[in-house]
Amino acid sequence: SGQAADGAHRHFSGLWALYPGRQLSPFDASRDTWDAAVRTLHSKLAAGSGHTGWSRAWAACLAARSLDGALVEKQLVALVSDFFTASLFGTHPPLKPTYKDQGCQTCFVRDEPPPRPLVGDIGMVTKSGDVFQLDGNLGLLAAIVEALLQSHRGSLTDVELHLLPALPPSWREGSVNGLRAR
């Protein structure tokens, strides 16, 4: 049918060549495989993928490698609003497996985003049962860097630099320092 059996699954492993790999690029002469990867990303997100903090961060990184600043922004906003606490801890929702009739055999869902402010939190577990997970925080930073600077193309001695390749539309002005290219 051309559709993934579990399109909403939180893993984007099939898109590894786009990110964090470097085998697929819009800068290649033949873009057919890259175009297919981007369509797969959009299809998975439309099916509900990205339903954990780290998965949403990965989607933002993939969007940056897809050169889609609007999609980067949408994923980052969803990541922070759905999976970050008021103290900016990235979280993983309580494990509540959904069932086959909902289209995802391995999904985790939350009844609602973490409450703000989080009163009654105990250590790294929020009152709503979410658990702190660093992956979302680190993925947020990776996605921001990928939106601002990409240097994954070329050889070690002849690196291609792409500045502001996937700038989110609302980032109209600003500055950054300390970024490092390969």
PDB file of C-alpha atoms in Angstrom:
ATOM      1  CA  SER A   1       0.000   0.000   0.000  1.00  0.00           C
ATOM      2  CA  GLY A   2       3.029   2.265   0.279  1.00  0.00           C
ATOM      3  CA  GLN A   3       2.173   3.115   3.895  1.00  0.00           C
ATOM      4  CA  ALA A   4       4.193   2.170   6.962  1.00  0.00           C
ATOM      5  CA  ALA A   5       2.507  -0.473   9.103  1.00  0.00           C
ATOM      6  CA  ASP A   6       2.831   1.765  12.146  1.00  0.00           C
ATOM      7  CA  GLY A   7       3.159   5.256  10.712  1.00  0.00           C
ATOM      8  CA  ALA A   8       2.686   6.946  14.080  1.00  0.00           C
ATOM      9  CA  HIS A   9       5.530   5.055  15.756  1.00  0.00           C
ATOM     10  CA  ARG A  10       7.774   7.451  17.649  1.00  0.00           C
ATOM     11  CA  HIS A  11      11.023   6.221  16.074  1.00  0.00           C
ATOM     12  CA  PHE A  12      12.381   7.835  12.937  1.00  0.00           C
ATOM     13  CA  SER A  13      15.064   5.168  12.454  1.00  0.00           C
ATOM     14  CA  GLY A  14      14.196   4.749   8.784  1.00  0.00           C
ATOM     15  CA  LEU A  15      15.246   8.371   8.245  1.00  0.00           C
ATOM     16  CA  TRP A  16      18.673   7.987   9.832  1.00  0.00           C
ATOM     17  CA  ALA A  17      20.383   8.788   6.512  1.00  0.00           C
ATOM     18  CA  LEU A  18      18.761  12.244   6.623  1.00  0.00           C
ATOM     19  CA  TYR A  19      19.576  12.890  10.307  1.00  0.00           C
ATOM     20  CA  PRO A  20      21.871  12.212  12.088  1.00  0.00           C
ATOM     21  CA  GLY A  21      23.450  10.580   9.048  1.00  0.00           C
ATOM     22  CA  ARG A  22      24.659  12.535   6.056  1.00  0.00           C
ATOM     23  CA  GLN A  23      23.813  10.254   3.152  1.00  0.00           C
ATOM     24  CA  LEU A  24      20.755  12.261   2.029  1.00  0.00           C
ATOM     25  CA  SER A  25      20.861  15.930   1.150  1.00  0.00           C
ATOM     26  CA  PRO A  26      18.856  18.398  -0.930  1.00  0.00           C
ATOM     27  CA  PHE A  27      22.200  19.575  -2.261  1.00  0.00           C
ATOM     28  CA  ASP A  28      22.821  16.294  -4.130  1.00  0.00           C
ATOM     29  CA  ALA A  29      22.364  16.126  -7.884  1.00  0.00           C
ATOM     30  CA  SER A  30      19.657  13.452  -7.587  1.00  0.00           C
ATOM     31  CA  ARG A  31      17.044  14.305  -4.980  1.00  0.00           C
ATOM     32  CA  ASP A  32      14.619  11.416  -5.449  1.00  0.00           C
ATOM     33  CA  THR A  33      15.597   9.578  -2.267  1.00  0.00           C
ATOM     34  CA  TRP A  34      15.784  12.813  -0.292  1.00  0.00           C
ATOM     35  CA  ASP A  35      12.307  13.775  -1.521  1.00  0.00           C
ATOM     36  CA  ALA A  36      11.021  10.352  -0.410  1.00  0.00           C
ATOM     37  CA  ALA A  37      12.567  10.829   3.041  1.00  0.00           C
ATOM     38  CA  VAL A  38      10.913  14.228   3.428  1.00  0.00           C
ATOM     39  CA  ARG A  39       7.544  12.769   2.365  1.00  0.00           C
ATOM     40  CA  THR A  40       8.024   9.990   4.932  1.00  0.00           C
ATOM     41  CA  LEU A  41       8.726  12.562   7.660  1.00  0.00           C
ATOM     42  CA  HIS A  42       5.552  14.483   6.792  1.00  0.00           C
ATOM     43  CA  SER A  43       3.535  11.259   6.635  1.00  0.00           C
ATOM     44  CA  LYS A  44       4.767  10.073  10.034  1.00  0.00           C
ATOM     45  CA  LEU A  45       4.043  13.437  11.650  1.00  0.00           C
ATOM     46  CA  ALA A  46       0.563  13.538  10.103  1.00  0.00           C
ATOM     47  CA  ALA A  47      -0.065  10.059  11.546  1.00  0.00           C
ATOM     48  CA  GLY A  48       0.842  11.289  15.041  1.00  0.00           C
ATOM     49  CA  SER A  49       4.521  10.453  15.401  1.00  0.00           C
ATOM     50  CA  GLY A  50       6.647  12.562  17.718  1.00  0.00           C
ATOM     51  CA  HIS A  51       4.673  11.748  20.846  1.00  0.00           C
ATOM     52  CA  THR A  52       7.603  11.699  23.279  1.00  0.00           C
ATOM     53  CA  GLY A  53      10.065  14.502  23.997  1.00  0.00           C
ATOM     54  CA  TRP A  54      13.045  12.865  22.338  1.00  0.00           C
ATOM     55  CA  SER A  55      10.966  11.827  19.336  1.00  0.00           C
ATOM     56  CA  ARG A  56       9.634  15.360  18.831  1.00  0.00           C
ATOM     57  CA  ALA A  57      13.213  16.694  19.079  1.00  0.00           C
ATOM     58  CA  TRP A  58      14.318  14.182  16.416  1.00  0.00           C
ATOM     59  CA  ALA A  59      11.464  15.375  14.201  1.00  0.00           C
ATOM     60  CA  ALA A  60      12.739  18.952  14.599  1.00  0.00           C
ATOM     61  CA  CYS A  61      16.257  17.863  13.588  1.00  0.00           C
ATOM     62  CA  LEU A  62      14.858  16.024  10.561  1.00  0.00           C
ATOM     63  CA  ALA A  63      12.859  19.125   9.622  1.00  0.00           C
ATOM     64  CA  ALA A  64      16.054  21.194   9.779  1.00  0.00           C
ATOM     65  CA  ARG A  65      17.874  18.766   7.482  1.00  0.00           C
ATOM     66  CA  SER A  66      14.817  18.993   5.213  1.00  0.00           C
ATOM     67  CA  LEU A  67      15.453  22.763   5.046  1.00  0.00           C
ATOM     68  CA  ASP A  68      11.913  23.425   6.312  1.00  0.00           C
ATOM     69  CA  GLY A  69      12.126  26.280   8.808  1.00  0.00           C
ATOM     70  CA  ALA A  70       8.365  26.382   9.362  1.00  0.00           C
ATOM     71  CA  LEU A  71       8.326  22.686  10.273  1.00  0.00           C
ATOM     72  CA  VAL A  72      11.337  23.182  12.561  1.00  0.00           C
ATOM     73  CA  GLU A  73       9.441  25.911  14.383  1.00  0.00           C
ATOM     74  CA  LYS A  74       6.286  23.811  14.647  1.00  0.00           C
ATOM     75  CA  GLN A  75       8.231  20.869  16.111  1.00  0.00           C
ATOM     76  CA  LEU A  76      10.176  23.038  18.581  1.00  0.00           C
ATOM     77  CA  VAL A  77       7.004  24.749  19.797  1.00  0.00           C
ATOM     78  CA  ALA A  78       5.317  21.348  20.247  1.00  0.00           C
ATOM     79  CA  LEU A  79       8.399  19.989  22.022  1.00  0.00           C
ATOM     80  CA  VAL A  80       8.548  22.805  24.555  1.00  0.00           C
ATOM     81  CA  SER A  81       4.796  23.162  25.087  1.00  0.00           C
ATOM     82  CA  ASP A  82       4.001  19.437  25.266  1.00  0.00           C
ATOM     83  CA  PHE A  83       7.104  17.930  26.860  1.00  0.00           C
ATOM     84  CA  PHE A  84       8.907  20.575  28.927  1.00  0.00           C
ATOM     85  CA  THR A  85       8.087  21.550  32.470  1.00  0.00           C
ATOM     86  CA  ALA A  86       8.078  25.119  33.762  1.00  0.00           C
ATOM     87  CA  SER A  87      11.703  24.541  34.853  1.00  0.00           C
ATOM     88  CA  LEU A  88      12.535  23.465  31.261  1.00  0.00           C
ATOM     89  CA  PHE A  89      13.046  19.797  32.136  1.00  0.00           C
ATOM     90  CA  GLY A  90      12.257  17.667  29.116  1.00  0.00           C
ATOM     91  CA  THR A  91       9.878  14.850  30.001  1.00  0.00           C
ATOM     92  CA  HIS A  92       8.618  11.513  28.796  1.00  0.00           C
ATOM     93  CA  PRO A  93       4.885  11.045  29.253  1.00  0.00           C
ATOM     94  CA  PRO A  94       3.550   8.310  31.494  1.00  0.00           C
ATOM     95  CA  LEU A  95       3.606   4.950  29.786  1.00  0.00           C
ATOM     96  CA  LYS A  96       0.056   4.423  28.633  1.00  0.00           C
ATOM     97  CA  PRO A  97       0.212   2.118  25.618  1.00  0.00           C
ATOM     98  CA  THR A  98      -2.486   2.686  23.040  1.00  0.00           C
ATOM     99  CA  TYR A  99      -3.978  -0.172  21.090  1.00  0.00           C
ATOM    100  CA  LYS A 100      -4.039  -1.415  17.495  1.00  0.00           C
ATOM    101  CA  ASP A 101      -7.411   0.196  16.742  1.00  0.00           C
ATOM    102  CA  GLN A 102      -5.798   3.576  17.388  1.00  0.00           C
ATOM    103  CA  GLY A 103      -3.163   2.959  14.694  1.00  0.00           C
ATOM    104  CA  CYS A 104      -0.072   2.664  16.870  1.00  0.00           C
ATOM    105  CA  GLN A 105       0.956  -0.415  18.768  1.00  0.00           C
ATOM    106  CA  THR A 106       3.783   1.259  20.658  1.00  0.00           C
ATOM    107  CA  CYS A 107       2.562   4.809  21.291  1.00  0.00           C
ATOM    108  CA  PHE A 108       2.601   6.599  24.602  1.00  0.00           C
ATOM    109  CA  VAL A 109       0.085   9.328  25.218  1.00  0.00           C
ATOM    110  CA  ARG A 110      -0.563  11.894  27.849  1.00  0.00           C
ATOM    111  CA  ASP A 111      -3.985  13.072  28.858  1.00  0.00           C
ATOM    112  CA  GLU A 112      -2.755  16.667  28.584  1.00  0.00           C
ATOM    113  CA  PRO A 113       0.535  18.588  28.629  1.00  0.00           C
ATOM    114  CA  PRO A 114       2.319  18.826  31.999  1.00  0.00           C
ATOM    115  CA  PRO A 115       0.544  21.273  34.324  1.00  0.00           C
ATOM    116  CA  ARG A 116       2.121  24.669  34.879  1.00  0.00           C
ATOM    117  CA  PRO A 117       3.337  25.600  37.352  1.00  0.00           C
ATOM    118  CA  LEU A 118       4.258  22.145  38.488  1.00  0.00           C
ATOM    119  CA  VAL A 119       3.225  22.010  42.112  1.00  0.00           C
ATOM    120  CA  GLY A 120       3.775  18.771  43.964  1.00  0.00           C
ATOM    121  CA  ASP A 121       6.581  17.435  41.800  1.00  0.00           C
ATOM    122  CA  ILE A 122       8.792  14.863  43.484  1.00  0.00           C
ATOM    123  CA  GLY A 123      12.369  14.903  42.218  1.00  0.00           C
ATOM    124  CA  MET A 124      12.419  13.962  38.550  1.00  0.00           C
ATOM    125  CA  VAL A 125       8.795  12.796  38.370  1.00  0.00           C
ATOM    126  CA  THR A 126       6.100  15.408  37.803  1.00  0.00           C
ATOM    127  CA  LYS A 127       2.759  15.427  39.563  1.00  0.00           C
ATOM    128  CA  SER A 128       1.185  14.216  36.307  1.00  0.00           C
ATOM    129  CA  GLY A 129       3.531  11.203  36.226  1.00  0.00           C
ATOM    130  CA  ASP A 130       5.880  12.458  33.506  1.00  0.00           C
ATOM    131  CA  VAL A 131       9.501  11.450  34.002  1.00  0.00           C
ATOM    132  CA  PHE A 132      12.503  13.711  33.316  1.00  0.00           C
ATOM    133  CA  GLN A 133      14.350  12.622  30.197  1.00  0.00           C
ATOM    134  CA  LEU A 134      17.418  14.536  29.022  1.00  0.00           C
ATOM    135  CA  ASP A 135      17.044  13.446  25.387  1.00  0.00           C
ATOM    136  CA  GLY A 136      14.426  16.105  24.655  1.00  0.00           C
ATOM    137  CA  ASN A 137      16.624  18.869  26.068  1.00  0.00           C
ATOM    138  CA  LEU A 138      19.692  17.810  24.075  1.00  0.00           C
ATOM    139  CA  GLY A 139      17.578  17.262  20.954  1.00  0.00           C
ATOM    140  CA  LEU A 140      16.165  20.776  21.258  1.00  0.00           C
ATOM    141  CA  LEU A 141      19.691  22.179  21.164  1.00  0.00           C
ATOM    142  CA  ALA A 142      20.656  19.941  18.241  1.00  0.00           C
ATOM    143  CA  ALA A 143      17.627  21.089  16.246  1.00  0.00           C
ATOM    144  CA  ILE A 144      18.367  24.756  16.899  1.00  0.00           C
ATOM    145  CA  VAL A 145      21.961  24.306  15.725  1.00  0.00           C
ATOM    146  CA  GLU A 146      20.819  22.395  12.612  1.00  0.00           C
ATOM    147  CA  ALA A 147      18.401  25.218  11.787  1.00  0.00           C
ATOM    148  CA  LEU A 148      21.193  27.803  12.062  1.00  0.00           C
ATOM    149  CA  LEU A 149      24.268  26.006  10.712  1.00  0.00           C
ATOM    150  CA  GLN A 150      24.808  22.774   8.834  1.00  0.00           C
ATOM    151  CA  SER A 151      28.237  21.371   8.029  1.00  0.00           C
ATOM    152  CA  HIS A 152      27.554  17.678   7.493  1.00  0.00           C
ATOM    153  CA  ARG A 153      28.291  17.717   3.765  1.00  0.00           C
ATOM    154  CA  GLY A 154      31.669  17.314   2.117  1.00  0.00           C
ATOM    155  CA  SER A 155      34.870  15.619   3.178  1.00  0.00           C
ATOM    156  CA  LEU A 156      36.834  16.266   6.340  1.00  0.00           C
ATOM    157  CA  THR A 157      39.144  18.590   4.415  1.00  0.00           C
ATOM    158  CA  ASP A 158      36.487  20.237   2.218  1.00  0.00           C
ATOM    159  CA  VAL A 159      33.392  20.849   4.352  1.00  0.00           C
ATOM    160  CA  GLU A 160      30.305  22.562   2.947  1.00  0.00           C
ATOM    161  CA  LEU A 161      28.866  25.224   5.248  1.00  0.00           C
ATOM    162  CA  HIS A 162      25.208  26.191   5.054  1.00  0.00           C
ATOM    163  CA  LEU A 163      24.243  29.202   7.151  1.00  0.00           C
ATOM    164  CA  LEU A 164      20.615  29.605   8.248  1.00  0.00           C
ATOM    165  CA  PRO A 165      19.448  26.629   6.152  1.00  0.00           C
ATOM    166  CA  ALA A 166      16.160  26.132   8.021  1.00  0.00           C
ATOM    167  CA  LEU A 167      15.531  29.364   9.869  1.00  0.00           C
ATOM    168  CA  PRO A 168      12.100  29.351  11.553  1.00  0.00           C
ATOM    169  CA  PRO A 169       9.931  32.168  10.182  1.00  0.00           C
ATOM    170  CA  SER A 170       9.423  33.844  13.562  1.00  0.00           C
ATOM    171  CA  TRP A 171      13.180  34.168  14.146  1.00  0.00           C
ATOM    172  CA  ARG A 172      13.370  37.497  12.302  1.00  0.00           C
ATOM    173  CA  GLU A 173      16.340  38.865  14.191  1.00  0.00           C
ATOM    174  CA  GLY A 174      18.910  37.715  16.684  1.00  0.00           C
ATOM    175  CA  SER A 175      22.438  36.551  17.027  1.00  0.00           C
ATOM    176  CA  VAL A 176      24.368  33.526  18.107  1.00  0.00           C
ATOM    177  CA  ASN A 177      27.983  32.854  18.927  1.00  0.00           C
ATOM    178  CA  GLY A 178      30.036  29.844  19.798  1.00  0.00           C
ATOM    179  CA  LEU A 179      28.649  27.504  17.137  1.00  0.00           C
ATOM    180  CA  ARG A 180      31.227  25.146  15.670  1.00  0.00           C
ATOM    181  CA  ALA A 181      31.217  23.613  12.220  1.00  0.00           C
ATOM    182  CA  ARG A 182      32.805  20.295  11.376  1.00  0.00           C
TER     183      ARG A 182
END
